XYZ file of C-alpha atoms in Angstrom:
481
model
C -55.854 -57.593 54.883
C -57.249 -59.768 57.669
C -58.905 -63.224 57.080
C -61.304 -64.676 59.664
C -61.452 -68.406 60.177
C -65.155 -69.475 60.541
C -66.868 -72.127 62.773
C -66.666 -75.811 61.558
C -69.688 -77.152 59.790
C -71.976 -79.799 61.300
C -70.657 -83.295 61.567
C -72.746 -84.479 58.722
C -70.791 -82.343 56.177
C -67.392 -83.143 54.642
C -64.992 -80.246 55.517
C -61.463 -79.138 54.364
C -58.673 -79.016 56.914
C -57.997 -75.514 58.272
C -54.398 -75.316 56.908
C -55.467 -76.223 53.367
C -58.182 -73.637 53.474
C -55.709 -70.966 54.383
C -53.384 -71.946 51.519
C -56.142 -71.736 48.946
C -57.386 -68.435 50.187
C -53.819 -67.042 50.273
C -53.181 -68.240 46.716
C -56.215 -66.414 45.365
C -55.183 -63.295 47.215
C -51.627 -63.415 45.776
C -52.898 -63.923 42.244
C -54.962 -60.766 42.461
C -52.005 -58.834 43.807
C -49.781 -60.032 40.958
C -52.333 -58.910 38.379
C -52.300 -55.446 39.883
C -48.483 -55.187 40.172
C -46.938 -52.573 37.867
C -43.477 -54.046 37.548
C -41.701 -57.357 37.746
C -39.761 -56.005 40.711
C -42.969 -55.450 42.698
C -44.258 -58.945 41.795
C -41.036 -60.510 42.964
C -41.259 -58.574 46.193
C -44.768 -59.885 46.887
C -43.889 -63.483 46.047
C -40.977 -63.305 48.395
C -43.202 -62.087 51.284
C -43.808 -64.685 54.069
C -47.267 -66.258 54.358
C -48.578 -67.302 57.767
C -50.126 -70.812 57.846
C -52.149 -71.945 60.873
C -51.557 -75.458 62.218
C -54.364 -77.944 61.807
C -55.149 -78.172 65.473
C -54.934 -74.458 66.147
C -57.690 -72.733 67.961
C -59.884 -70.503 65.892
C -58.233 -67.097 65.893
C -58.361 -64.002 63.837
C -55.084 -62.813 62.234
C -54.423 -59.586 60.324
C -51.657 -59.679 57.599
C -50.392 -56.346 56.241
C -47.922 -56.070 53.292
C -46.134 -52.764 52.372
C -45.156 -52.305 48.702
C -42.356 -49.802 47.861
C -42.014 -48.616 44.240
C -38.537 -47.321 43.185
C -37.282 -45.480 40.044
C -34.066 -46.644 38.192
C -31.046 -44.204 38.412
C -29.027 -43.716 35.110
C -25.208 -43.684 35.281
C -23.489 -40.275 34.733
C -22.028 -39.987 31.241
C -20.418 -36.990 29.451
C -21.652 -36.508 25.892
C -19.911 -33.201 25.062
C -16.693 -32.044 26.725
C -15.838 -28.331 27.132
C -13.982 -26.750 24.204
C -10.787 -24.713 24.239
C -11.294 -20.992 23.767
C -9.379 -17.809 22.949
C -10.699 -14.862 24.928
C -9.821 -11.182 25.070
C -8.423 -9.945 28.346
C -11.223 -8.770 30.647
C -13.964 -10.739 28.882
C -15.918 -13.580 30.557
C -16.094 -16.980 28.907
C -18.319 -19.929 29.732
C -16.922 -23.463 29.504
C -19.882 -25.803 28.936
C -20.424 -29.529 29.365
C -23.239 -31.858 28.334
C -23.961 -35.062 30.272
C -26.658 -37.727 30.678
C -27.856 -39.472 33.844
C -30.104 -38.733 36.814
C -29.503 -36.395 39.686
C -26.161 -35.157 38.301
C -23.661 -33.134 40.249
C -20.854 -31.014 38.733
C -17.430 -30.020 39.992
C -15.108 -28.005 37.747
C -11.365 -28.225 38.126
C -8.516 -26.024 36.891
C -4.841 -26.646 36.192
C -3.137 -23.282 36.195
C -0.238 -22.351 33.925
C 3.082 -23.920 34.944
C 1.272 -26.244 37.358
C 0.860 -30.015 37.146
C -1.999 -30.291 39.661
C -5.716 -30.149 39.147
C -7.523 -28.188 41.850
C -11.171 -27.406 42.406
C -12.429 -24.319 40.667
C -14.094 -21.729 42.847
C -16.919 -19.340 42.267
C -20.676 -19.532 41.959
C -20.528 -21.450 38.669
C -17.961 -24.050 39.710
C -20.735 -26.622 40.435
C -22.918 -25.950 37.414
C -23.003 -27.099 33.802
C -21.271 -23.886 32.728
C -18.126 -22.560 34.363
C -17.743 -18.819 33.899
C -14.159 -17.546 33.820
C -13.012 -13.937 33.516
C -9.994 -13.831 31.211
C -6.807 -12.604 32.794
C -3.299 -12.841 31.362
C -2.275 -14.819 34.463
C -4.679 -17.537 33.293
C -3.283 -17.698 29.788
C -2.696 -21.394 29.098
C -4.801 -22.651 32.022
C -6.770 -25.875 31.485
C -10.267 -26.679 32.707
C -12.265 -29.890 33.113
C -15.375 -31.024 34.988
C -16.299 -34.113 37.014
C -19.933 -35.156 36.631
C -21.275 -37.611 39.247
C -24.387 -39.229 40.762
C -25.166 -42.214 43.012
C -24.060 -44.675 40.335
C -20.603 -43.183 39.654
C -18.764 -40.301 38.044
C -17.224 -39.217 34.732
C -14.404 -36.754 33.952
C -14.475 -34.588 30.837
C -11.613 -33.868 28.506
C -9.715 -30.691 29.347
C -10.174 -27.356 27.564
C -7.459 -24.701 27.265
C -7.966 -20.984 27.902
C -5.902 -18.632 25.760
C -6.009 -15.019 26.928
C -5.082 -12.379 24.343
C -4.468 -8.657 24.470
C -4.910 -6.077 21.726
C -2.334 -6.797 19.007
C 0.666 -4.527 18.564
C 3.098 -4.479 15.640
C 6.555 -5.047 17.134
C 8.510 -5.411 13.871
C 7.320 -3.380 10.904
C 7.650 -4.652 7.310
C 10.561 -3.038 5.462
C 10.627 -1.518 2.008
C 12.722 -3.480 -0.477
C 14.142 -3.145 -3.950
C 13.889 -6.234 -6.095
C 14.788 -7.255 -9.611
C 11.869 -7.872 -11.926
C 10.554 -11.454 -11.627
C 12.637 -12.144 -8.510
C 11.315 -13.521 -5.208
C 10.232 -10.983 -2.581
C 9.360 -11.600 1.091
C 7.774 -9.056 3.442
C 7.675 -9.949 7.144
C 6.038 -8.570 10.269
C 5.923 -9.473 13.951
C 3.051 -8.739 16.319
C 2.340 -9.274 20.021
C -0.973 -9.971 21.729
C -1.379 -13.714 21.252
C -3.293 -15.839 18.734
C -2.719 -13.216 16.046
C -3.968 -13.700 12.503
C -2.710 -11.698 9.537
C -4.126 -10.213 6.351
C -1.798 -8.584 3.861
C -3.092 -5.801 1.643
C -1.858 -4.051 -1.497
C -2.696 -0.521 -2.487
C -4.645 -0.220 -5.695
C -5.096 3.417 -6.603
C -6.255 5.165 -3.440
C -7.718 2.042 -1.792
C -6.304 -0.963 0.014
C -7.326 -4.430 -1.173
C -6.857 -7.776 0.574
C -4.403 -10.163 -1.072
C -5.885 -13.627 -1.465
C -4.284 -16.288 0.762
C -1.779 -13.776 2.168
C -2.589 -14.624 5.784
C 0.767 -15.349 7.388
C 3.284 -13.147 9.112
C 5.482 -13.395 6.006
C 4.091 -12.623 2.566
C 6.168 -14.077 -0.281
C 5.553 -13.317 -3.940
C 7.225 -12.726 -7.312
C 8.047 -9.157 -8.295
C 6.333 -7.776 -11.410
C 7.957 -7.913 -14.826
C 8.511 -4.209 -15.393
C 9.772 -1.380 -13.265
C 7.233 -0.341 -10.645
C 6.596 0.785 -7.078
C 3.836 -0.972 -5.108
C 2.769 -0.341 -1.511
C 1.942 -3.110 0.968
C 0.721 -3.332 4.560
C -0.655 -5.987 6.938
C -3.500 -6.043 9.441
C -2.812 -8.114 12.578
C -5.911 -9.128 14.540
C -7.170 -11.344 17.359
C -10.163 -11.528 19.695
C -9.013 -8.355 21.457
C -8.726 -6.092 18.412
C -6.491 -5.312 15.446
C -3.443 -3.274 14.448
C -2.315 -2.000 11.053
C 1.363 -1.959 10.091
C 3.289 0.828 8.446
C 3.438 0.879 4.663
C 6.256 -1.015 2.959
C 7.169 -0.200 -0.630
C 8.465 -2.732 -3.115
C 10.542 -1.116 -5.836
C 10.832 -3.400 -8.840
C 13.756 -2.612 -11.127
C 15.082 -3.802 -14.456
C 18.707 -4.119 -15.520
C 20.268 -0.642 -15.730
C 21.695 1.235 -18.696
C 23.874 4.365 -18.558
C 25.302 7.043 -20.843
C 27.884 9.790 -20.275
C 29.334 12.390 -22.688
C 32.285 11.393 -24.826
C 34.264 14.461 -23.750
C 34.191 17.435 -21.387
C 36.160 20.688 -21.887
C 37.045 23.072 -19.058
C 39.775 25.387 -17.768
C 42.164 24.644 -14.929
C 40.831 25.946 -11.615
C 37.177 25.686 -12.585
C 34.585 23.265 -11.289
C 33.571 20.650 -13.812
C 30.722 18.119 -13.756
C 30.517 14.909 -15.727
C 26.856 13.950 -15.927
C 25.347 10.525 -16.451
C 21.964 9.447 -17.732
C 20.877 6.080 -16.355
C 17.744 3.941 -16.384
C 16.714 0.984 -14.253
C 15.657 2.485 -10.932
C 17.123 2.244 -7.406
C 20.605 2.745 -8.811
C 23.968 3.023 -7.112
C 26.927 4.688 -8.820
C 30.691 4.372 -8.719
C 32.893 6.635 -10.822
C 36.327 5.430 -11.934
C 39.412 6.949 -13.536
C 41.741 5.277 -15.986
C 45.267 4.945 -14.675
C 48.274 3.621 -16.562
C 50.092 0.983 -14.573
C 53.854 0.547 -14.274
C 53.646 -2.302 -16.765
C 51.987 -0.060 -19.330
C 48.596 -1.599 -18.825
C 45.600 0.585 -18.283
C 43.761 0.030 -15.020
C 40.575 1.503 -13.626
C 40.653 2.871 -10.105
C 37.657 3.919 -8.044
C 37.350 7.579 -7.173
C 36.697 7.928 -3.457
C 33.352 9.542 -2.663
C 32.268 9.657 -6.309
C 29.074 7.653 -5.839
C 26.384 9.870 -7.319
C 24.859 10.119 -10.791
C 27.205 13.042 -11.555
C 30.875 13.511 -10.775
C 31.852 17.088 -9.848
C 35.398 18.241 -9.080
C 37.813 21.134 -9.599
C 39.813 20.646 -12.775
C 43.581 20.891 -12.757
C 46.046 20.840 -15.600
C 47.201 17.461 -14.351
C 43.739 16.132 -15.197
C 44.283 16.812 -18.902
C 43.251 13.830 -21.037
C 42.068 11.866 -18.028
C 39.493 9.258 -18.924
C 36.467 8.552 -16.740
C 33.601 6.107 -16.620
C 30.812 5.152 -14.230
C 29.444 1.788 -13.151
C 25.740 1.683 -12.339
C 24.261 -1.124 -10.250
C 20.856 -2.213 -8.960
C 19.182 -5.443 -7.865
C 18.731 -6.498 -11.482
C 22.355 -6.153 -12.544
C 25.012 -3.626 -13.540
C 26.048 -1.482 -16.484
C 29.376 0.200 -17.274
C 29.319 3.382 -19.279
C 31.493 4.267 -22.232
C 34.389 6.610 -21.428
C 34.588 10.378 -21.356
C 37.821 12.319 -21.948
C 38.530 15.508 -20.019
C 40.230 18.384 -21.867
C 41.644 21.106 -19.620
C 42.879 24.513 -20.783
C 45.995 25.228 -18.776
C 46.844 28.587 -17.198
C 50.048 30.395 -16.212
C 49.111 29.631 -12.601
C 48.457 25.954 -13.363
C 50.561 24.917 -16.385
C 51.064 21.459 -17.819
C 54.031 19.540 -16.479
C 57.132 18.686 -18.449
C 56.625 15.299 -20.140
C 52.832 15.659 -19.852
C 50.865 15.049 -23.018
C 48.197 17.664 -23.744
C 45.817 18.488 -26.554
C 45.249 21.590 -28.612
C 42.726 22.132 -31.355
C 44.726 20.406 -34.085
C 47.676 19.102 -32.111
C 48.804 16.729 -29.441
C 51.950 18.019 -27.784
C 54.480 17.375 -25.050
C 57.548 19.273 -23.846
C 60.542 17.325 -22.546
C 64.267 17.464 -21.917
C 64.545 21.069 -20.657
C 68.016 22.558 -20.081
C 69.365 25.921 -18.917
C 72.903 27.328 -19.543
C 74.485 30.672 -18.676
C 74.664 32.707 -21.859
C 78.120 32.845 -23.350
C 77.235 35.849 -25.454
C 75.166 38.136 -23.229
C 75.897 38.867 -19.627
C 73.054 38.323 -17.144
C 71.109 36.054 -19.442
C 70.418 32.318 -19.476
C 70.091 30.128 -22.551
C 66.979 27.939 -22.209
C 66.406 24.797 -24.215
C 63.361 22.456 -24.492
C 62.339 19.720 -26.884
C 58.850 19.554 -28.382
C 56.850 16.676 -29.841
C 53.828 17.562 -31.940
C 51.217 15.249 -33.420
C 48.657 16.214 -36.051
C 45.141 15.307 -34.798
C 43.261 17.271 -37.432
C 41.667 15.799 -40.514
C 44.035 17.593 -42.904
C 47.763 18.038 -43.524
C 49.111 20.609 -41.077
C 52.446 22.424 -40.851
C 53.538 23.821 -37.464
C 55.437 26.579 -39.240
C 52.103 28.020 -40.373
C 50.503 28.418 -36.945
C 52.607 27.317 -33.983
C 54.608 29.846 -31.947
C 56.388 29.055 -28.686
C 57.793 31.647 -26.262
C 58.809 31.988 -22.639
C 57.001 34.088 -20.013
C 59.319 35.057 -17.190
C 58.759 35.149 -13.490
C 57.740 38.790 -13.545
C 55.618 38.544 -16.683
C 58.136 39.432 -19.341
C 57.399 37.765 -22.673
C 60.466 36.541 -24.549
C 59.744 35.835 -28.189
C 61.260 36.422 -31.587
C 60.673 40.174 -31.458
C 63.275 40.263 -28.706
C 65.324 37.790 -30.598
C 65.232 35.524 -27.590
C 63.280 32.543 -28.913
C 64.629 30.720 -31.921
C 63.671 27.778 -34.086
C 60.434 27.020 -32.279
C 59.600 24.425 -34.904
C 63.007 23.258 -36.104
C 62.892 19.958 -37.989
C 59.084 19.864 -37.965
C 57.621 19.925 -41.427
C 54.095 19.286 -42.752
C 52.423 16.416 -40.861
C 49.796 13.987 -42.131
C 46.580 13.225 -40.169
C 47.041 10.440 -37.633
C 44.379 8.271 -39.247
C 46.416 8.221 -42.472
C 49.904 7.524 -41.195
C 50.644 7.608 -37.465
C 54.390 7.909 -37.916
C 54.080 10.714 -40.439
C 51.672 12.581 -38.156
C 54.322 13.144 -35.464
C 57.145 15.740 -35.615
C 60.042 16.590 -33.327
C 61.561 20.022 -32.742
C 63.541 22.168 -30.302
C 63.152 25.671 -28.847
C 65.927 28.065 -27.658
C 65.405 31.153 -25.529
C 67.656 33.800 -24.031
C 66.026 35.001 -20.804
C 67.288 37.376 -18.113
C 68.554 35.350 -15.180
C 66.072 36.842 -12.706
C 63.118 35.893 -14.957
C 63.988 32.243 -15.426
C 62.744 30.691 -12.207
C 58.992 30.487 -11.983
C 58.523 31.086 -15.708
C 56.389 29.089 -18.145
C 56.545 28.098 -21.761
C 53.632 29.341 -23.860
C 52.510 27.564 -27.034
C 50.037 29.291 -29.298
C 48.131 27.930 -32.285
C 47.200 31.024 -34.252
C 45.101 29.053 -36.732
C 42.767 27.769 -34.010
C 43.223 30.591 -31.516
C 44.221 28.268 -28.676
C 46.873 28.839 -26.003
C 48.485 26.424 -23.538
C 51.155 26.757 -20.887
C 53.922 24.374 -19.860
C 55.951 24.583 -16.674
C 59.317 26.258 -17.118
C 62.319 26.408 -14.790
């Protein structure tokens, strides 16, 4: 605005000096400008502007004073309010890392620190300078970290870093295994899966459907087996952002302590196959058959039978197996049980006779032949006098006399039978009288006797002694010479 200085008044009037006039006029002008100012900053700018003052003796001139007022807006400092968050992303998917910030005229620059690197480098791509960085998940970026620098004219701020976890479709690498457990014992089923960031959900089969097990969300599911015997199926579903995989079925067999029974005796004939059967309960059982063996010290010991590990024991009977005693031990996760014993009775044959000194059983008798001898006959040429001792024990429930039922003869190599009709077997029960039952008087239940036989010399070798109990109809054979 320009201000013109006028002509001085006539000499008769009292006038103000020119400089004072200019000051007053300038003051009024400044006051009006201050009233119209919109901010304190503008007012200060105006007050600080220079004011031209004319000297008192200056010639009348016209001056024009122009003042330019610039209004500016305040710029807020860049500040991050929400940093990007770590994320798990399926391979091939695109994820956006986001940031929130306050301030004016903000600029963004995302940075990345790749796996196995210690340096932050600028991210590239069309979104690297925006609020949201878009990243396509690749397994090479698994574990990479991202952050953003937000800046303006008043400074800059760096966000916290966010981690990218890249996952692939899960795959079961170690399947859960079926187990057998004792009732009320601890059970643990385990699984392993690949793919990254895998979560687990165990299931149990109920009828024809699978049901989730509450809180069973780890790779290992531990629990207590049921009280009774049972079989329950389990499986696990492994999942992540890329998909899911279902394991194979694992069965948990719960067993109780076993029990077992076998027959008290088995009767067969030498040369035949015989089976001793067991009946066991408890589930998931293992078996071991044993045979009773008399030790050198007279003690009875049990020895395992090689390969006899099934519920039944099958073998070919021999005369040497007569009166053998067997048992079976049954074991499972809950414990073990030992059966009672079974006694094997074997009918001997001419081809497989009992051995000398071997104890064997007949219907009413226990017997053994011992002390055999052979002498050339001193009365008949070409014959041999045979001699054997016999021990008989009454195992019936009544008084028995060998003279009433027992006959012993010799069958030669070629099948000739030498008995009393040939006058070749004598005194087959000498010195053996009536015997009491063993449960009445053990000593009185045992009798001792001898047998003589005259047998042609060529029939002696390879022959057998035959003992017959006519009362019971039983026949046994004992090895001869």
